[in-house]
Short mmCIF file of N, CA and C and ligand atoms in Angstrom, two decimals:
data_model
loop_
_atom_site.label_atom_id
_atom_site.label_comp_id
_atom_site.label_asym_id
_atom_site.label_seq_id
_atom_site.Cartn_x
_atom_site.Cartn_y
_atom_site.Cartn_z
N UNK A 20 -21.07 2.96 -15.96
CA UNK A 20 -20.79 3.90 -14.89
C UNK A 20 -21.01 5.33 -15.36
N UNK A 21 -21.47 6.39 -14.48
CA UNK A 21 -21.65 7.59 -14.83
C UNK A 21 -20.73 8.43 -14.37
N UNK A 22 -20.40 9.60 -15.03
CA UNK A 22 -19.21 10.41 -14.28
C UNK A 22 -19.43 11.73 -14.79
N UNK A 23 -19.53 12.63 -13.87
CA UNK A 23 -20.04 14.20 -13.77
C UNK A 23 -18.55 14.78 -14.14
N UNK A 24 -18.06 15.64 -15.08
CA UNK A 24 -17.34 16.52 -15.42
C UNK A 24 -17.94 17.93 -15.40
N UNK A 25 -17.24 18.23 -14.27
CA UNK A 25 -17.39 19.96 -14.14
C UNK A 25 -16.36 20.80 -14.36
N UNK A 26 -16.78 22.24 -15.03
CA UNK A 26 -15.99 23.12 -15.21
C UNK A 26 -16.08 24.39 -14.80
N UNK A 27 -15.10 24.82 -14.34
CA UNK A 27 -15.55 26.23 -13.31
C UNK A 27 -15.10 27.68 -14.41
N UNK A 28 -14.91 28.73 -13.99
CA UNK A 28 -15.16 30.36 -14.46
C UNK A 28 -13.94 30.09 -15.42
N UNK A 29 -14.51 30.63 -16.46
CA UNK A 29 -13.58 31.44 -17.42
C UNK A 29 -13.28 30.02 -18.06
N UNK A 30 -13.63 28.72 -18.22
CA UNK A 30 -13.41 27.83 -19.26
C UNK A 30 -14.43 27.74 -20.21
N UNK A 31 -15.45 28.41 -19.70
CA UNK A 31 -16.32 28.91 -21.22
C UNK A 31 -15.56 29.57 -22.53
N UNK A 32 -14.27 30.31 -22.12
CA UNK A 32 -14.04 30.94 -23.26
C UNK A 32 -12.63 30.52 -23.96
N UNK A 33 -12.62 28.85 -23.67
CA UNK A 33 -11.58 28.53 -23.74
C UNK A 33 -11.61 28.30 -25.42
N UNK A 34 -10.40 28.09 -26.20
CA UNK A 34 -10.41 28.63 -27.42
C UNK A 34 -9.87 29.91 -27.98
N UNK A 35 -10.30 31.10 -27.47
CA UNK A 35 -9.88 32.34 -27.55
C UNK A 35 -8.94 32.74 -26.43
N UNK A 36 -9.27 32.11 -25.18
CA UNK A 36 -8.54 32.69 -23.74
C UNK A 36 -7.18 32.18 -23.53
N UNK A 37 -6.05 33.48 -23.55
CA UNK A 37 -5.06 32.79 -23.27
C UNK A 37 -4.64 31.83 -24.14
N UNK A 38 -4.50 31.45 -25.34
CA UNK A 38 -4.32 30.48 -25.96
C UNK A 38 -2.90 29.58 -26.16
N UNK A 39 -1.86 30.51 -25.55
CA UNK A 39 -0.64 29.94 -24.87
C UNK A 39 -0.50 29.00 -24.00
N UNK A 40 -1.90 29.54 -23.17
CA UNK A 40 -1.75 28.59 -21.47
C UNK A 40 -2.84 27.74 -21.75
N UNK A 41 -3.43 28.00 -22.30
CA UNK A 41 -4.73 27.27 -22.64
C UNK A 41 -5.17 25.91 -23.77
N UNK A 42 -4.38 26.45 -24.73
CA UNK A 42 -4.38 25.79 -26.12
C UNK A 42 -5.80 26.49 -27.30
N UNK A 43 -5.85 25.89 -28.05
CA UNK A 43 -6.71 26.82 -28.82
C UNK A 43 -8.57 25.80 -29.25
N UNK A 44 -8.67 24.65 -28.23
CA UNK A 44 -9.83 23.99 -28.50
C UNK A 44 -10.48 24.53 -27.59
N UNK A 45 -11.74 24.63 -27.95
CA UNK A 45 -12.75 25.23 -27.14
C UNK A 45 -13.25 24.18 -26.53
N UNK A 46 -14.22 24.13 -25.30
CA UNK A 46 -14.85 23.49 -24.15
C UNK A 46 -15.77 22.47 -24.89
N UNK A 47 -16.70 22.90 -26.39
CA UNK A 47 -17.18 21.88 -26.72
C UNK A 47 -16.49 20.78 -27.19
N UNK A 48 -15.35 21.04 -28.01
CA UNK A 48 -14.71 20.23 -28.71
C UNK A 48 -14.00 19.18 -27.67
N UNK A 49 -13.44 20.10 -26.36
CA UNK A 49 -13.10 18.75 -25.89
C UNK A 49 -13.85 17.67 -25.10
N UNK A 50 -15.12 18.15 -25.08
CA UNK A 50 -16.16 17.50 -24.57
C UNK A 50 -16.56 16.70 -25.49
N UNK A 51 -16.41 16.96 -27.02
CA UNK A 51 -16.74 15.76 -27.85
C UNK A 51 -15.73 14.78 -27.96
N UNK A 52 -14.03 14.88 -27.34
CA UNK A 52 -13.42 14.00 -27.41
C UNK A 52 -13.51 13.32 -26.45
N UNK A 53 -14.04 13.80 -25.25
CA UNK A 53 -14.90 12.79 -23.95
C UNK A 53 -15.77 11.88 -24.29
N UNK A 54 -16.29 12.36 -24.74
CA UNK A 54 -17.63 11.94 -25.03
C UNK A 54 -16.94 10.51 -26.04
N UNK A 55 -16.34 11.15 -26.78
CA UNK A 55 -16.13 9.68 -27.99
C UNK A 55 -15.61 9.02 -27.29
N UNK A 56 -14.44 8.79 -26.03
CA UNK A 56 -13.92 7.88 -25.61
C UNK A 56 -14.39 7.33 -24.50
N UNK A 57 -15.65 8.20 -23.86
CA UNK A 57 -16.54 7.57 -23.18
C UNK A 57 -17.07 6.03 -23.75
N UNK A 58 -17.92 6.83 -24.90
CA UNK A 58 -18.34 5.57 -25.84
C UNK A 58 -17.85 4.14 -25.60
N UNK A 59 -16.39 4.41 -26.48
CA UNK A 59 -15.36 3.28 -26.35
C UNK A 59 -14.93 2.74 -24.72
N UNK A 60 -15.12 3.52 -23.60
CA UNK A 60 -14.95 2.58 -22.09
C UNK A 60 -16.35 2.23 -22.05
N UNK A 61 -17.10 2.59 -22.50
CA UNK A 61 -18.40 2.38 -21.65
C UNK A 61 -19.44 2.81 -20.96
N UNK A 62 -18.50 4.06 -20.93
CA UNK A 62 -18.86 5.39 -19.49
C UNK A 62 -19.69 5.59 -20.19
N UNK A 63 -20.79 6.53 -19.00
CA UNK A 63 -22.09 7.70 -19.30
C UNK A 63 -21.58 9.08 -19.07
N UNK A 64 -21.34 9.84 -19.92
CA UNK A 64 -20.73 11.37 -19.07
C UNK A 64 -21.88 12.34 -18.86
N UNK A 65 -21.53 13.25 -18.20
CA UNK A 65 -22.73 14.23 -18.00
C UNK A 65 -21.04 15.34 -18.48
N UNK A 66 -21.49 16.72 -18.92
CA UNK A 66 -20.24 17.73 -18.93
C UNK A 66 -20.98 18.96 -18.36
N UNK A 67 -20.31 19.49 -17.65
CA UNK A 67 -20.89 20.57 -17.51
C UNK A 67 -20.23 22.22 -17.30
N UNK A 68 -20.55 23.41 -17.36
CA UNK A 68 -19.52 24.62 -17.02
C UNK A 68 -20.21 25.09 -16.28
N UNK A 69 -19.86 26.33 -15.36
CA UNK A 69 -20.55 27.73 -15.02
C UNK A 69 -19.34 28.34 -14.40
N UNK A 70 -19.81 29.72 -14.61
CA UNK A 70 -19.07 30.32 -13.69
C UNK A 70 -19.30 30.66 -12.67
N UNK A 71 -20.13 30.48 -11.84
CA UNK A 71 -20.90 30.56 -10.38
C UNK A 71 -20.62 29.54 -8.94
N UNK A 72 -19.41 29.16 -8.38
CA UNK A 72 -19.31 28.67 -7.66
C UNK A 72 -20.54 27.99 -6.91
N UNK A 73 -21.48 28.94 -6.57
CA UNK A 73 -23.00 27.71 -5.33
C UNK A 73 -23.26 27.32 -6.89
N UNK A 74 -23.14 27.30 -8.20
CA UNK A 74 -23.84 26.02 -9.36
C UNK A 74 -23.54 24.82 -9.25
N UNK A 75 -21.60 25.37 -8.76
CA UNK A 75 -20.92 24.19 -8.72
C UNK A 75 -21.36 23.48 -8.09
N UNK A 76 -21.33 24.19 -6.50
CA UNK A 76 -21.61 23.38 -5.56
C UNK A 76 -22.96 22.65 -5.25
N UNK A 77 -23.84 23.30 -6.01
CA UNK A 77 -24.83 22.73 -6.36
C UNK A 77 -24.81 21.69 -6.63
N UNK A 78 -24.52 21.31 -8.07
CA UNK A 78 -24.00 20.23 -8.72
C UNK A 78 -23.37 18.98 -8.16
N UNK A 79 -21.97 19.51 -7.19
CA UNK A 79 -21.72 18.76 -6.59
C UNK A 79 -22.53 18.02 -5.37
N UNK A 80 -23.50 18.75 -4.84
CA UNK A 80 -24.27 17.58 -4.01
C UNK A 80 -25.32 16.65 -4.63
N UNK A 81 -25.54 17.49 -5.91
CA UNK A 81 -26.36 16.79 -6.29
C UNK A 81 -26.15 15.32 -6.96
N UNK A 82 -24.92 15.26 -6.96
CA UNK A 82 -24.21 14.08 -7.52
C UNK A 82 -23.92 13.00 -6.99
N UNK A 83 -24.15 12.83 -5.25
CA UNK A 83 -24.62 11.69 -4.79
C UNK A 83 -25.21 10.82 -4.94
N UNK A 84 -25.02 9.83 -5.41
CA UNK A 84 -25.76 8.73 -5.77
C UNK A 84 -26.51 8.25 -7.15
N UNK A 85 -25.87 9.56 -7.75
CA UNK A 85 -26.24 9.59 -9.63
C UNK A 85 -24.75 9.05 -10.13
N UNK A 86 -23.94 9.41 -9.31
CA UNK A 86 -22.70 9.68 -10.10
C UNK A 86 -21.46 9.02 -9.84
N UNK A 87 -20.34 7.87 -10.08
CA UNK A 87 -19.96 7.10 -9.89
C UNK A 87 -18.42 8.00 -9.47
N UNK A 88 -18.22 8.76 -10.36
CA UNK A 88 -17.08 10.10 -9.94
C UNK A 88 -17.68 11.17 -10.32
N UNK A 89 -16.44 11.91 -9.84
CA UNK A 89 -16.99 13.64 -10.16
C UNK A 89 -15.33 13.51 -11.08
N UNK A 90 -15.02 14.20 -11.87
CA UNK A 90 -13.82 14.98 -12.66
C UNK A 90 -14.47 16.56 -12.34
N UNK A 91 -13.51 17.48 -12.02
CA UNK A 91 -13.32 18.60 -11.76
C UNK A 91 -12.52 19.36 -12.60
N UNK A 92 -12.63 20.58 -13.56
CA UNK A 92 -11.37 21.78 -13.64
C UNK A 92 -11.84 22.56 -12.96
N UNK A 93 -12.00 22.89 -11.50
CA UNK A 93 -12.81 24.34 -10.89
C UNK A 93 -12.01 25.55 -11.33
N UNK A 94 -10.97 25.13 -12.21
CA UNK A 94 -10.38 27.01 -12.75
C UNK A 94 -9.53 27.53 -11.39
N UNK A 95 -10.08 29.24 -11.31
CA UNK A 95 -9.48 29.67 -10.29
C UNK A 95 -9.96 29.05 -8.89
N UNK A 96 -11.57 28.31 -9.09
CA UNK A 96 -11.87 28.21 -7.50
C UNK A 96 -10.92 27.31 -6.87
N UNK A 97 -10.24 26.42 -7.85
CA UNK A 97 -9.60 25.64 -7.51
C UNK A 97 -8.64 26.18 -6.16
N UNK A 98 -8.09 27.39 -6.37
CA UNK A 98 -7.24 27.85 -5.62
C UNK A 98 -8.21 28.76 -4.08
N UNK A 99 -9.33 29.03 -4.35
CA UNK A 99 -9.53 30.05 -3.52
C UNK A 99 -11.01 29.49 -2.44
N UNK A 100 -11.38 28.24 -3.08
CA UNK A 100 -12.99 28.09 -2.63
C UNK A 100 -12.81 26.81 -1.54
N UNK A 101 -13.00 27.29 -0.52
CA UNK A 101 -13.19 26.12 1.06
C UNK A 101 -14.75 25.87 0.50
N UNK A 102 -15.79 26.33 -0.05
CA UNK A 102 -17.25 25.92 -0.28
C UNK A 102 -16.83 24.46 -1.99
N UNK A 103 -16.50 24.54 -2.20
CA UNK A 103 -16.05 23.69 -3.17
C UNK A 103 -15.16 22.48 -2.49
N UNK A 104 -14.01 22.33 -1.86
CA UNK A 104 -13.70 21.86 -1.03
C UNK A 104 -14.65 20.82 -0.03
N UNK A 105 -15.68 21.70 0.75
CA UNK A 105 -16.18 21.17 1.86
C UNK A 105 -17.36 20.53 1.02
N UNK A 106 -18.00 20.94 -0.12
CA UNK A 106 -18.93 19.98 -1.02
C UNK A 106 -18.67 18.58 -1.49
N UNK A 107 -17.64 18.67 -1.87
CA UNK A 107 -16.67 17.45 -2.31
C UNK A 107 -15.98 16.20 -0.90
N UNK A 108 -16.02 16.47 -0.16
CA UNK A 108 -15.32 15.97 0.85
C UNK A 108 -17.17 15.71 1.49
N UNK A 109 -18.22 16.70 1.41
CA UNK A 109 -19.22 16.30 2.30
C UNK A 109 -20.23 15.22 1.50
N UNK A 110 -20.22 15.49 -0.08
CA UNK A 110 -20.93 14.08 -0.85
C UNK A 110 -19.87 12.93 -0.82
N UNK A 111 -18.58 13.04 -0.45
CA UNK A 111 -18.09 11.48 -0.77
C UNK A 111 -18.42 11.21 -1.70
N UNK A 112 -18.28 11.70 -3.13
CA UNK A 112 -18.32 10.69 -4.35
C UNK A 112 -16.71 11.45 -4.78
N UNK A 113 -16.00 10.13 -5.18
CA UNK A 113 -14.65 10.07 -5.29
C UNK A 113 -14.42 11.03 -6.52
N UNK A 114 -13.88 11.91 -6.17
CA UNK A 114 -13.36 13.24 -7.22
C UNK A 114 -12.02 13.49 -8.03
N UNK A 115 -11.65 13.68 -9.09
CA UNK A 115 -10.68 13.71 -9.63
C UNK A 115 -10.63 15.34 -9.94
N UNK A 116 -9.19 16.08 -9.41
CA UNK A 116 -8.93 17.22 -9.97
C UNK A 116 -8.03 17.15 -11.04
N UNK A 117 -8.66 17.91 -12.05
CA UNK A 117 -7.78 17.90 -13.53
C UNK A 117 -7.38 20.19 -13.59
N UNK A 118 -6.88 20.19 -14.61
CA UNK A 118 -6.10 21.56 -14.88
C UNK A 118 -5.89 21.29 -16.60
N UNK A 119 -5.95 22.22 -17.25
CA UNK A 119 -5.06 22.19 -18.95
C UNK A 119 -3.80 22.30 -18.31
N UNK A 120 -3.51 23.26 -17.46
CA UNK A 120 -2.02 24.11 -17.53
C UNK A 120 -1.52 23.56 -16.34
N UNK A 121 -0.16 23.32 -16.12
CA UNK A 121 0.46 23.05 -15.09
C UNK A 121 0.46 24.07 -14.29
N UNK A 122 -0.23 23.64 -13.42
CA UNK A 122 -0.35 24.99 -12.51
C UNK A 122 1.00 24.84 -11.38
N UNK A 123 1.52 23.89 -11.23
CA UNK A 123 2.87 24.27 -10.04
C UNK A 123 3.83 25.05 -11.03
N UNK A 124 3.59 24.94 -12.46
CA UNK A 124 4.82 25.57 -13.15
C UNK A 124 4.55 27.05 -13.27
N UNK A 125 3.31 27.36 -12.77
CA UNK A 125 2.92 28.83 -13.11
C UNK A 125 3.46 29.58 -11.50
N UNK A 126 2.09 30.99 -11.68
CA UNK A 126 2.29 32.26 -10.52
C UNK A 126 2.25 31.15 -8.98
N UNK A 127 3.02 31.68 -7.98
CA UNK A 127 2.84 31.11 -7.04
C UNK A 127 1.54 30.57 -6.49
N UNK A 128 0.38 32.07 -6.37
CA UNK A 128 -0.97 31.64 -6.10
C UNK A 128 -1.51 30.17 -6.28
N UNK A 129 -1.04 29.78 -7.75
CA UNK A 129 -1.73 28.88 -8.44
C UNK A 129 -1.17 27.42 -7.68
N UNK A 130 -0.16 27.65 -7.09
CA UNK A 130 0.63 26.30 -6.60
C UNK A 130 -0.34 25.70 -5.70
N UNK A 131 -1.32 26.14 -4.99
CA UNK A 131 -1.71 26.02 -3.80
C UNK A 131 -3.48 25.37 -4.08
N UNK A 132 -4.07 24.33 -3.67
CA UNK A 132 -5.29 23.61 -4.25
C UNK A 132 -5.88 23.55 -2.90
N UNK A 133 -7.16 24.26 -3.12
CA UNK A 133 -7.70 23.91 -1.71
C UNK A 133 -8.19 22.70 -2.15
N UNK A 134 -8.62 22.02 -2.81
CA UNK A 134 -9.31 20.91 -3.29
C UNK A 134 -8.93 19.56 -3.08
N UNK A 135 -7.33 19.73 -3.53
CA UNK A 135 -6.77 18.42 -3.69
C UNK A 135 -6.72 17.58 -2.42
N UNK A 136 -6.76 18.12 -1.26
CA UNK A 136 -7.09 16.79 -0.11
C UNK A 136 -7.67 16.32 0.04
N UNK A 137 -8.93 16.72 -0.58
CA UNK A 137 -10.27 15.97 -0.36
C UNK A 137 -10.06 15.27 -1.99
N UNK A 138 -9.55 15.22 -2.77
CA UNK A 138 -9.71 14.13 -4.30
C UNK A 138 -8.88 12.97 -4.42
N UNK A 139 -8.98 12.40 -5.28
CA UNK A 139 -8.66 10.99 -5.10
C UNK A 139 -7.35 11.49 -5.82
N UNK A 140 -7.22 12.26 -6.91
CA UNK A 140 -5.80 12.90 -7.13
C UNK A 140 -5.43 13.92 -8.13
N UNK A 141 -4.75 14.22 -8.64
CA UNK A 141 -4.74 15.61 -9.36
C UNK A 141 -4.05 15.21 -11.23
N UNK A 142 -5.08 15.90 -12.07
CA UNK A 142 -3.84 15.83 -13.37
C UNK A 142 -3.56 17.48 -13.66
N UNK A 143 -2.75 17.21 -14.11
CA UNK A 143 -2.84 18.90 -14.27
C UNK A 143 -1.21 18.61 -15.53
N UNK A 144 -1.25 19.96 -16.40
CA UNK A 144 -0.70 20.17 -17.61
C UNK A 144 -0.72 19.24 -18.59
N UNK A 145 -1.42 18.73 -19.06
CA UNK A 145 -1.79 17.88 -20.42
C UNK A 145 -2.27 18.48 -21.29
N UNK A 146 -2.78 20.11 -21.10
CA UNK A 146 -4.12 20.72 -21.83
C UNK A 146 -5.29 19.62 -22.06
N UNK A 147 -5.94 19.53 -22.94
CA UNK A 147 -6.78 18.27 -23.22
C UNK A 147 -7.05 17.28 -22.87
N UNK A 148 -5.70 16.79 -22.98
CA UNK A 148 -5.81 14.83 -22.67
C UNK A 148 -5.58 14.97 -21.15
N UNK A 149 -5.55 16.01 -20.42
CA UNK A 149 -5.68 15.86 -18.95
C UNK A 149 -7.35 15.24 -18.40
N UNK A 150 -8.19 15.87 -19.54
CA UNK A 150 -10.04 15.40 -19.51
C UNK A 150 -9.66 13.89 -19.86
N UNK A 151 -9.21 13.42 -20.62
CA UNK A 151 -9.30 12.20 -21.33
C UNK A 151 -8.38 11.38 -20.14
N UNK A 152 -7.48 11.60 -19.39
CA UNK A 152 -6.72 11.05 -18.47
C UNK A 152 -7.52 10.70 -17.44
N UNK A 153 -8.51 11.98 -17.00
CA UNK A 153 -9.01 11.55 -15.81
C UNK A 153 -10.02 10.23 -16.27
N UNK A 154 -10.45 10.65 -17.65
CA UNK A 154 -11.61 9.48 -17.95
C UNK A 154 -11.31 8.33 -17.88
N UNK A 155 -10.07 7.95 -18.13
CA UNK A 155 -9.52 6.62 -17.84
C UNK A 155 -9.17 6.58 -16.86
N UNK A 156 -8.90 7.34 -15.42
CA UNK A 156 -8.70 7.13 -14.18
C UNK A 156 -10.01 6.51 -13.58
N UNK A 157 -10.99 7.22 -13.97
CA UNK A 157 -12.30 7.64 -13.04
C UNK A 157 -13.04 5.60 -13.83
N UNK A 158 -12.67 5.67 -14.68
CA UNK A 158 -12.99 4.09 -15.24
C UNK A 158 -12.34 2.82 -14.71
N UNK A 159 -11.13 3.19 -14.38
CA UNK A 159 -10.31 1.88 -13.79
C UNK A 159 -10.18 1.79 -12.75
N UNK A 160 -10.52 2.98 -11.61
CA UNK A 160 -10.61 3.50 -10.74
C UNK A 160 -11.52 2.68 -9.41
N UNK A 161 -12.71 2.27 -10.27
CA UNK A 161 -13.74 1.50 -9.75
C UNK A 161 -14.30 0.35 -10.08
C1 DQA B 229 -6.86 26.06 -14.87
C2 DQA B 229 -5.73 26.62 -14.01
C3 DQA B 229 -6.26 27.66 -13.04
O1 DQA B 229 -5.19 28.18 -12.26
C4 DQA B 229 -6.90 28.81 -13.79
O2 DQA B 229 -7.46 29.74 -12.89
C5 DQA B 229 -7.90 28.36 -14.80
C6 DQA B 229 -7.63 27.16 -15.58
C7 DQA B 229 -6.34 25.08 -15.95
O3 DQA B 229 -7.15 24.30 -16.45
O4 DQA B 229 -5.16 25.13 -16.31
O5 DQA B 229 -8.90 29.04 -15.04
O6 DQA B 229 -7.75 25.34 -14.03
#
């Protein structure tokens, strides 16, 4: 099975950013612990970042029929983007929203997901093993 992991603005600089809320592994590293436990289920991953919302959304249509799930951190779009939202809900390929940081425990803003009605369901505060959670969701899933 194949499964598209996307990452939205400002997780490029994860490692240095915030390293309280964040933790201190950078985007490749935890993509190599995907990747290894891909291996071990079976999975094919694709990983990907930008900070450009239409990349995302790009991405996301383009993932029809390549892609068995989508895993998501859209970052802030998470909170602010109906075009992210209406991409996800308009390819129908079953989506998982993930987060490092617990976002209901944070600023109010953050409580609020335009995303999550349209996904199959949300992880959020694990830092890391929230990627590795969904990977075993998005595997048993189907
Ligand atoms: C985040 C949480 C978002 O609120 C924030 O804008 C991010 C990262 C997380 O992984 O904890 O950029 O998605």
């Amino acid at each position: 099975m194949k499964i598209l992991f996307l990452n939205g603005p400002n997780l490029n600089l994860l490692g240095t950013r915030e390293p309280e809320k964040y933790g201190r592994m950078t985007l490749a590293e935890i993509e190599a612990k995907v990747r290894e436990r891909a291996v071990r289920l079976g999975a094919e991953i694709d990983f990907r970042q930008s900070n450009l919302e239409g990349q995302l959304v790009d991405w996301i249509q383009q993932a029809k029929d390549k892609f068995q799930v989508i895993v998501i951190n859209a970052a802030a779009y998470t909170h602010t983007s109906i075009a992210l939202r209406d991409a996800i809900a308009g390819v129908g390929v079953p989506t998982i929203e993930i987060h490092l940081s617990n976002v209901h425990a944070r600023e109010e803003f953050r409580h609020k997901s335009l995303i999550a009605p349209v996904c199959r369901g949300q992880i959020t505060g694990f830092g890391p093993l929230s990627y590795l959670l969904a990977l075993e969701a998005a595997v048993s899933g189907n």
